[in-house]
Coordinates of N, CA, C and O in Angstrom, one line a residue:
M8 N -60.9 156.4 135.0 CA -59.6 157.1 134.9 C -58.5 156.2 135.2 O -58.5 155.5 136.2
S9 N -57.4 156.3 134.4 CA -56.3 155.5 134.6 C -55.0 156.4 134.7 O -54.8 157.1 133.7
I10 N -54.3 156.3 135.8 CA -53.1 157.1 135.9 C -52.0 156.2 136.3 O -52.1 155.4 137.3
S11 N -50.9 156.2 135.6 CA -49.8 155.3 135.8 C -49.2 155.4 137.2 O -49.2 154.5 138.0
K12 N -48.7 156.6 137.5 CA -48.0 156.8 138.8 C -48.7 157.8 139.7 O -49.1 158.9 139.3
L13 N -48.9 157.4 141.0 CA -49.5 158.2 142.0 C -48.5 158.5 143.1 O -47.8 157.6 143.5
V14 N -48.6 159.7 143.7 CA -47.9 160.0 144.9 C -49.0 160.2 145.9 O -49.8 161.1 145.7
I15 N -48.9 159.5 147.0 CA -50.0 159.5 148.0 C -49.5 159.8 149.4 O -48.5 159.2 149.8
F16 N -50.2 160.7 150.0 CA -49.9 161.1 151.4 C -51.0 160.6 152.3 O -52.2 160.8 152.0
T17 N -50.6 159.9 153.4 CA -51.6 159.3 154.3 C -51.4 159.8 155.7 O -50.3 160.0 156.1
D18 N -52.5 159.8 156.5 CA -52.4 160.1 157.9 C -53.6 159.4 158.6 O -54.7 159.4 158.1
G19 N -53.3 158.9 159.8 CA -54.3 158.4 160.6 C -54.3 159.2 161.9 O -53.2 159.5 162.4
A20 N -55.4 159.5 162.5 CA -55.5 160.3 163.7 C -56.4 159.5 164.7 O -57.4 158.9 164.4
S21 N -56.0 159.6 166.0 CA -56.8 159.0 167.1 C -56.7 160.0 168.3 O -55.6 160.3 168.7
R22 N -57.8 160.4 168.8 CA -57.8 161.2 170.0 C -58.1 160.4 171.2 O -59.2 159.9 171.4
G23 N -57.1 160.1 171.9 CA -57.2 159.3 173.1 C -56.4 158.1 173.1 O -55.9 157.6 174.1
N24 N -56.2 157.5 171.9 CA -55.3 156.4 171.7 C -55.4 155.2 172.6 O -54.5 155.0 173.4
P25 N -56.5 154.4 172.6 CA -57.5 154.4 171.6 C -58.6 155.5 171.9 O -58.7 155.9 173.0
G26 N -59.2 155.9 170.8 CA -60.2 156.9 170.9 C -60.9 157.1 169.6 O -60.6 156.4 168.6
P27 N -61.7 158.2 169.4 CA -62.3 158.5 168.1 C -61.2 158.6 167.1 O -60.2 159.3 167.4
A28 N -61.3 158.0 165.9 CA -60.2 158.0 165.0 C -60.7 158.3 163.6 O -61.9 158.2 163.3
S29 N -59.8 158.7 162.7 CA -60.1 159.0 161.3 C -58.9 158.8 160.5 O -57.7 158.6 161.0
I30 N -59.1 158.9 159.1 CA -58.0 158.8 158.2 C -58.1 160.0 157.2 O -59.2 160.5 156.9
G31 N -56.9 160.3 156.7 CA -56.8 161.4 155.7 C -55.9 160.9 154.6 O -54.8 160.3 154.9
V32 N -56.3 161.0 153.3 CA -55.5 160.6 152.2 C -55.5 161.7 151.1 O -56.6 162.1 150.7
A33 N -54.3 162.1 150.6 CA -54.2 163.0 149.5 C -53.5 162.3 148.4 O -52.4 161.8 148.5
I34 N -54.2 162.1 147.3 CA -53.7 161.4 146.1 C -53.4 162.4 145.0 O -54.2 163.1 144.6
K35 N -52.1 162.3 144.6 CA -51.6 163.3 143.6 C -51.0 162.6 142.4 O -50.6 161.4 142.5
D36 N -51.0 163.3 141.2 CA -50.4 162.7 140.1 C -48.9 163.0 140.2 O -48.4 163.7 141.1
E37 N -48.1 162.7 139.2 CA -46.6 162.9 139.2 C -46.3 164.3 139.3 O -45.2 164.7 139.8
R38 N -47.1 165.2 138.7 CA -46.8 166.7 138.7 C -47.2 167.3 140.1 O -47.0 168.5 140.2
G39 N -47.8 166.6 141.0 CA -48.2 167.1 142.3 C -49.6 167.7 142.3 O -50.0 168.3 143.3
L40 N -50.4 167.4 141.2 CA -51.8 167.9 141.2 C -52.7 166.9 142.0 O -52.6 165.7 141.8
L41 N -53.5 167.5 142.9 CA -54.4 166.6 143.7 C -55.5 166.1 142.8 O -56.2 166.8 142.1
I42 N -55.6 164.8 142.7 CA -56.7 164.1 141.9 C -57.7 163.5 142.7 O -58.8 163.2 142.2
D43 N -57.5 163.2 144.0 CA -58.5 162.5 144.8 C -58.1 162.7 146.3 O -56.9 162.9 146.6
S44 N -59.1 162.6 147.2 CA -58.8 162.6 148.6 C -59.8 161.8 149.4 O -60.9 161.5 148.9
I45 N -59.4 161.4 150.6 CA -60.3 160.7 151.5 C -60.2 161.4 152.8 O -59.1 161.7 153.3
S46 N -61.3 161.6 153.4 CA -61.4 162.2 154.8 C -62.6 161.5 155.5 O -63.7 161.7 155.1
K47 N -62.2 160.6 156.4 CA -63.3 159.7 156.9 C -63.1 159.3 158.4 O -62.0 158.9 158.8
A48 N -64.1 159.4 159.2 CA -64.1 158.9 160.5 C -64.1 157.3 160.5 O -64.8 156.8 159.6
I49 N -63.4 156.7 161.3 CA -63.3 155.2 161.3 C -63.7 154.5 162.6 O -63.5 153.4 162.8
G50 N -64.3 155.3 163.5 CA -64.7 154.7 164.8 C -63.6 154.9 165.8 O -62.8 155.7 165.7
R51 N -63.6 154.0 166.8 CA -62.7 154.0 167.9 C -61.5 153.1 167.7 O -61.7 151.9 167.5
T52 N -60.3 153.6 167.7 CA -59.1 152.7 167.4 C -57.9 153.5 167.9 O -57.9 154.6 168.4
T53 N -56.7 152.8 167.7 CA -55.4 153.5 168.1 C -54.9 154.3 167.0 O -55.3 154.1 165.8
N54 N -53.9 155.1 167.3 CA -53.2 155.9 166.2 C -52.6 155.0 165.1 O -52.7 155.2 163.9
N55 N -51.9 153.9 165.6 CA -51.2 153.0 164.6 C -52.2 152.2 163.7 O -52.0 152.1 162.5
Q56 N -53.3 151.8 164.3 CA -54.4 151.2 163.5 C -54.9 152.2 162.5 O -55.2 151.8 161.4
A57 N -55.1 153.4 162.9 CA -55.6 154.4 162.0 C -54.6 154.7 160.9 O -55.0 154.8 159.7
E58 N -53.3 154.7 161.2 CA -52.3 154.9 160.2 C -52.4 153.8 159.1 O -52.4 154.0 157.9
Y59 N -52.5 152.5 159.6 CA -52.6 151.4 158.7 C -53.9 151.5 157.8 O -53.9 151.2 156.6
R60 N -55.0 151.9 158.5 CA -56.3 152.0 157.8 C -56.2 153.1 156.7 O -56.8 152.9 155.6
A61 N -55.5 154.1 157.0 CA -55.3 155.2 155.9 C -54.6 154.6 154.7 O -54.9 154.9 153.6
I62 N -53.5 153.9 155.0 CA -52.7 153.3 153.9 C -53.5 152.3 153.1 O -53.5 152.3 151.9
I63 N -54.3 151.5 153.8 CA -55.2 150.5 153.1 C -56.2 151.2 152.2 O -56.3 150.8 151.1
A64 N -56.8 152.2 152.8 CA -57.8 153.0 152.0 C -57.1 153.6 150.8 O -57.7 153.6 149.7
A65 N -55.9 154.1 151.0 CA -55.2 154.8 149.9 C -54.9 153.8 148.8 O -55.0 154.1 147.6
L66 N -54.4 152.6 149.2 CA -54.0 151.6 148.2 C -55.2 151.0 147.4 O -55.2 150.8 146.2
E67 N -56.3 150.9 148.2 CA -57.6 150.5 147.5 C -58.0 151.5 146.5 O -58.4 151.1 145.3
R68 N -57.9 152.8 146.8 CA -58.3 153.8 145.9 C -57.4 153.9 144.7 O -57.8 154.0 143.5
A69 N -56.1 153.7 144.9 CA -55.1 153.7 143.8 C -55.4 152.5 142.9 O -55.3 152.7 141.6
L70 N -55.8 151.4 143.4 CA -56.1 150.2 142.5 C -57.4 150.6 141.7 O -57.4 150.3 140.5
S71 N -58.3 151.3 142.3 CA -59.6 151.6 141.6 C -59.3 152.7 140.5 O -60.0 152.7 139.5
L72 N -58.2 153.4 140.7 CA -57.8 154.4 139.7 C -56.9 153.8 138.6 O -56.4 154.5 137.7
E73 N -56.6 152.5 138.8 CA -55.8 151.7 137.9 C -54.3 152.2 137.8 O -53.7 152.1 136.8
A74 N -53.9 152.6 138.9 CA -52.4 153.0 139.0 C -51.6 151.8 139.0 O -52.0 150.7 139.4
T75 N -50.4 151.9 138.4 CA -49.5 150.8 138.3 C -48.2 151.1 139.2 O -47.6 150.1 139.6
H76 N -48.0 152.3 139.5 CA -46.8 152.7 140.3 C -47.3 153.6 141.4 O -47.9 154.6 141.2
V77 N -47.0 153.3 142.7 CA -47.4 154.1 143.8 C -46.2 154.4 144.7 O -45.4 153.6 145.1
D78 N -46.1 155.7 145.0 CA -45.1 156.3 145.9 C -45.9 156.8 147.1 O -46.5 157.9 147.0
L79 N -45.9 156.1 148.2 CA -46.7 156.5 149.3 C -45.9 157.1 150.4 O -44.7 156.6 150.6
R80 N -46.4 158.1 151.0 CA -45.6 158.9 152.1 C -46.5 159.0 153.3 O -47.7 159.3 153.2
S81 N -45.9 158.7 154.5 CA -46.6 158.7 155.7 C -45.7 159.3 156.8 O -44.5 159.1 156.7
D82 N -46.3 160.0 157.8 CA -45.5 160.5 158.9 C -45.4 159.5 160.1 O -44.9 159.8 161.1
S83 N -45.9 158.2 159.8 CA -45.8 157.2 160.9 C -44.5 156.4 160.6 O -44.6 155.4 159.8
E84 N -43.5 156.7 161.3 CA -42.2 156.0 161.1 C -42.4 154.5 161.4 O -41.8 153.6 160.7
L85 N -43.1 154.2 162.5 CA -43.3 152.8 162.9 C -44.0 152.0 161.7 O -43.4 150.9 161.3
V86 N -45.1 152.5 161.2 CA -45.8 151.7 160.2 C -44.9 151.6 158.9 O -44.9 150.6 158.3
V87 N -44.3 152.7 158.5 CA -43.4 152.7 157.3 C -42.3 151.6 157.5 O -42.1 150.8 156.6
K88 N -41.7 151.6 158.7 CA -40.6 150.6 158.9 C -41.1 149.2 159.0 O -40.5 148.3 158.5
Q89 N -42.3 149.0 159.5 CA -42.9 147.7 159.5 C -43.2 147.2 158.0 O -42.9 146.1 157.6
I90 N -43.8 148.1 157.2 CA -44.1 147.7 155.8 C -42.9 147.5 155.0 O -42.8 146.6 154.2
N91 N -41.8 148.2 155.3 CA -40.6 148.0 154.6 C -39.7 146.9 155.2 O -38.6 146.6 154.7
G92 N -40.2 146.2 156.2 CA -39.6 145.0 156.7 C -38.4 145.3 157.7 O -37.6 144.4 158.0
L93 N -38.3 146.5 158.1 CA -37.2 146.9 159.0 C -37.6 146.6 160.5 O -36.7 146.5 161.3
Y94 N -38.9 146.7 160.8 CA -39.4 146.4 162.2 C -40.4 145.2 162.0 O -41.1 145.1 161.1
R95 N -40.4 144.3 163.1 CA -41.4 143.3 163.1 C -42.7 143.9 163.6 O -42.7 144.9 164.3
V96 N -43.8 143.3 163.2 CA -45.1 143.7 163.6 C -45.4 142.8 164.9 O -45.7 141.7 164.8
K97 N -45.2 143.4 166.1 CA -45.4 142.7 167.3 C -46.8 142.7 167.8 O -47.3 141.7 168.3
K98 N -47.5 143.8 167.7 CA -48.9 143.8 168.2 C -49.9 143.0 167.3 O -50.0 143.2 166.1
A99 N -50.6 142.1 168.0 CA -51.5 141.2 167.3 C -52.6 142.1 166.6 O -53.1 141.7 165.5
S100 N -53.0 143.2 167.1 CA -54.0 144.0 166.5 C -53.6 144.7 165.2 O -54.4 145.1 164.4
L101 N -52.2 144.8 165.0 CA -51.7 145.4 163.8 C -51.4 144.3 162.7 O -51.4 144.7 161.5
K102 N -51.3 143.1 163.1 CA -50.9 142.0 162.1 C -51.8 141.9 160.9 O -51.4 141.9 159.7
P103 N -53.2 141.8 161.1 CA -54.1 141.7 160.0 C -54.0 143.0 159.1 O -54.2 142.9 157.9
L104 N -53.8 144.1 159.7 CA -53.8 145.4 158.9 C -52.5 145.4 158.1 O -52.5 145.8 156.9
Y105 N -51.4 145.0 158.7 CA -50.1 144.9 158.0 C -50.2 143.9 156.8 O -49.8 144.3 155.7
L106 N -50.8 142.8 157.0 CA -51.0 141.8 155.9 C -51.8 142.3 154.8 O -51.5 142.1 153.6
K107 N -52.9 143.0 155.1 CA -53.8 143.6 154.1 C -53.0 144.7 153.3 O -53.1 144.7 152.1
A108 N -52.3 145.5 154.0 CA -51.5 146.6 153.3 C -50.5 145.9 152.4 O -50.3 146.4 151.2
A109 N -49.8 144.9 152.9 CA -48.7 144.2 152.1 C -49.4 143.6 150.8 O -48.8 143.6 149.7
Q110 N -50.5 142.9 151.0 CA -51.2 142.3 149.9 C -51.6 143.3 148.9 O -51.5 143.1 147.7
L111 N -52.1 144.4 149.3 CA -52.5 145.5 148.3 C -51.3 146.1 147.6 O -51.3 146.2 146.4
A112 N -50.2 146.3 148.4 CA -49.0 146.9 147.8 C -48.4 146.0 146.7 O -47.9 146.4 145.7
S113 N -48.6 144.7 146.9 CA -48.0 143.7 146.0 C -48.7 143.7 144.6 O -48.2 143.1 143.7
Q114 N -49.8 144.4 144.5 CA -50.6 144.4 143.3 C -50.1 145.5 142.3 O -50.6 145.5 141.2
F115 N -49.2 146.3 142.7 CA -48.6 147.4 141.9 C -47.3 146.9 141.2 O -46.6 146.1 141.8
K116 N -47.0 147.4 140.0 CA -45.8 147.1 139.4 C -44.6 147.6 140.2 O -43.6 146.9 140.4
S117 N -44.8 148.8 140.8 CA -43.8 149.3 141.8 C -44.5 150.0 142.9 O -45.6 150.6 142.7
F118 N -44.0 149.8 144.1 CA -44.6 150.4 145.3 C -43.4 150.8 146.2 O -42.5 150.0 146.5
T119 N -43.5 152.0 146.7 CA -42.5 152.5 147.7 C -43.3 153.2 148.8 O -44.4 153.8 148.5
I120 N -42.8 153.1 150.0 CA -43.4 153.8 151.1 C -42.3 154.5 151.9 O -41.2 153.8 152.2
T121 N -42.4 155.8 152.1 CA -41.4 156.6 152.7 C -41.9 157.3 154.0 O -43.1 157.8 153.9
S122 N -41.1 157.4 155.0 CA -41.5 158.2 156.2 C -41.1 159.6 155.9 O -40.0 159.9 155.5
I123 N -42.0 160.5 156.2 CA -41.8 162.0 156.0 C -42.1 162.7 157.3 O -42.9 162.2 158.1
P124 N -41.5 163.9 157.5 CA -41.8 164.6 158.7 C -43.2 165.1 158.7 O -43.8 165.3 157.6
R125 N -43.8 165.2 159.8 CA -45.2 165.7 160.0 C -45.5 167.0 159.2 O -46.5 167.1 158.6
E126 N -44.5 167.9 159.2 CA -44.8 169.2 158.5 C -44.8 169.1 157.0 O -45.2 170.0 156.3
K127 N -44.4 167.9 156.5 CA -44.5 167.7 155.0 C -45.7 166.8 154.7 O -45.9 166.4 153.5
N128 N -46.6 166.6 155.7 CA -47.8 165.8 155.5 C -49.0 166.6 155.9 O -50.0 166.0 156.4
V129 N -49.0 167.9 155.6 CA -50.0 168.8 156.1 C -51.4 168.4 155.5 O -52.4 168.4 156.2
E130 N -51.5 168.1 154.2 CA -52.8 167.9 153.5 C -53.5 166.7 154.1 O -54.6 166.7 154.5
A131 N -52.7 165.6 154.3 CA -53.3 164.3 154.8 C -53.7 164.5 156.3 O -54.8 164.1 156.7
D132 N -52.9 165.2 157.0 CA -53.2 165.5 158.4 C -54.5 166.4 158.5 O -55.4 166.1 159.4
K133 N -54.6 167.4 157.7 CA -55.8 168.2 157.6 C -57.1 167.4 157.3 O -58.1 167.6 157.9
L134 N -57.0 166.5 156.3 CA -58.1 165.7 156.0 C -58.5 164.7 157.1 O -59.7 164.5 157.4
A135 N -57.5 164.2 157.8 CA -57.8 163.3 158.9 C -58.5 164.1 160.1 O -59.5 163.6 160.6
N136 N -58.0 165.3 160.4 CA -58.6 166.1 161.4 C -59.9 166.6 161.1 O -60.8 166.8 162.0
M137 N -60.2 166.9 159.8 CA -61.5 167.4 159.4 C -62.6 166.3 159.7 O -63.7 166.7 160.1
A138 N -62.2 165.1 159.5 CA -63.2 164.0 159.7 C -63.5 163.8 161.2 O -64.5 163.3 161.6
L139 N -62.5 164.2 162.1 CA -62.7 164.1 163.5 C -63.5 165.3 164.1 O -64.2 165.2 165.1
D140 N -63.4 166.4 163.5 CA -64.0 167.7 164.1 C -65.4 167.8 163.8 O -66.0 167.2 162.9

């Protein structure tokens, strides 16, 4: 299946920070129809590491769907600002995740990542929490 443009919602969850963690990803086409999702436990990690891992999983899935344009949305303001180059990545544990996300993002003809309020990220949040429960 090849879809030109995807709108992707991601969320990472960690109970305890660090603690048991999971990711949730809702992948939609331009019309807003859900075409794929990810709900997966990822072991013990921090909330920011989980947020990055959700983005990485989403971008890998988008590449497998042969998307060329990705509009990604996350409720993690820190991670969005780091990927957009507005904040430095200070924590050593986040640097390899940041580099992997940036490398994947560079493979699309166009890539945007936007910070959205938590209440607009309900689907991805639900998928992340389902994997933890």
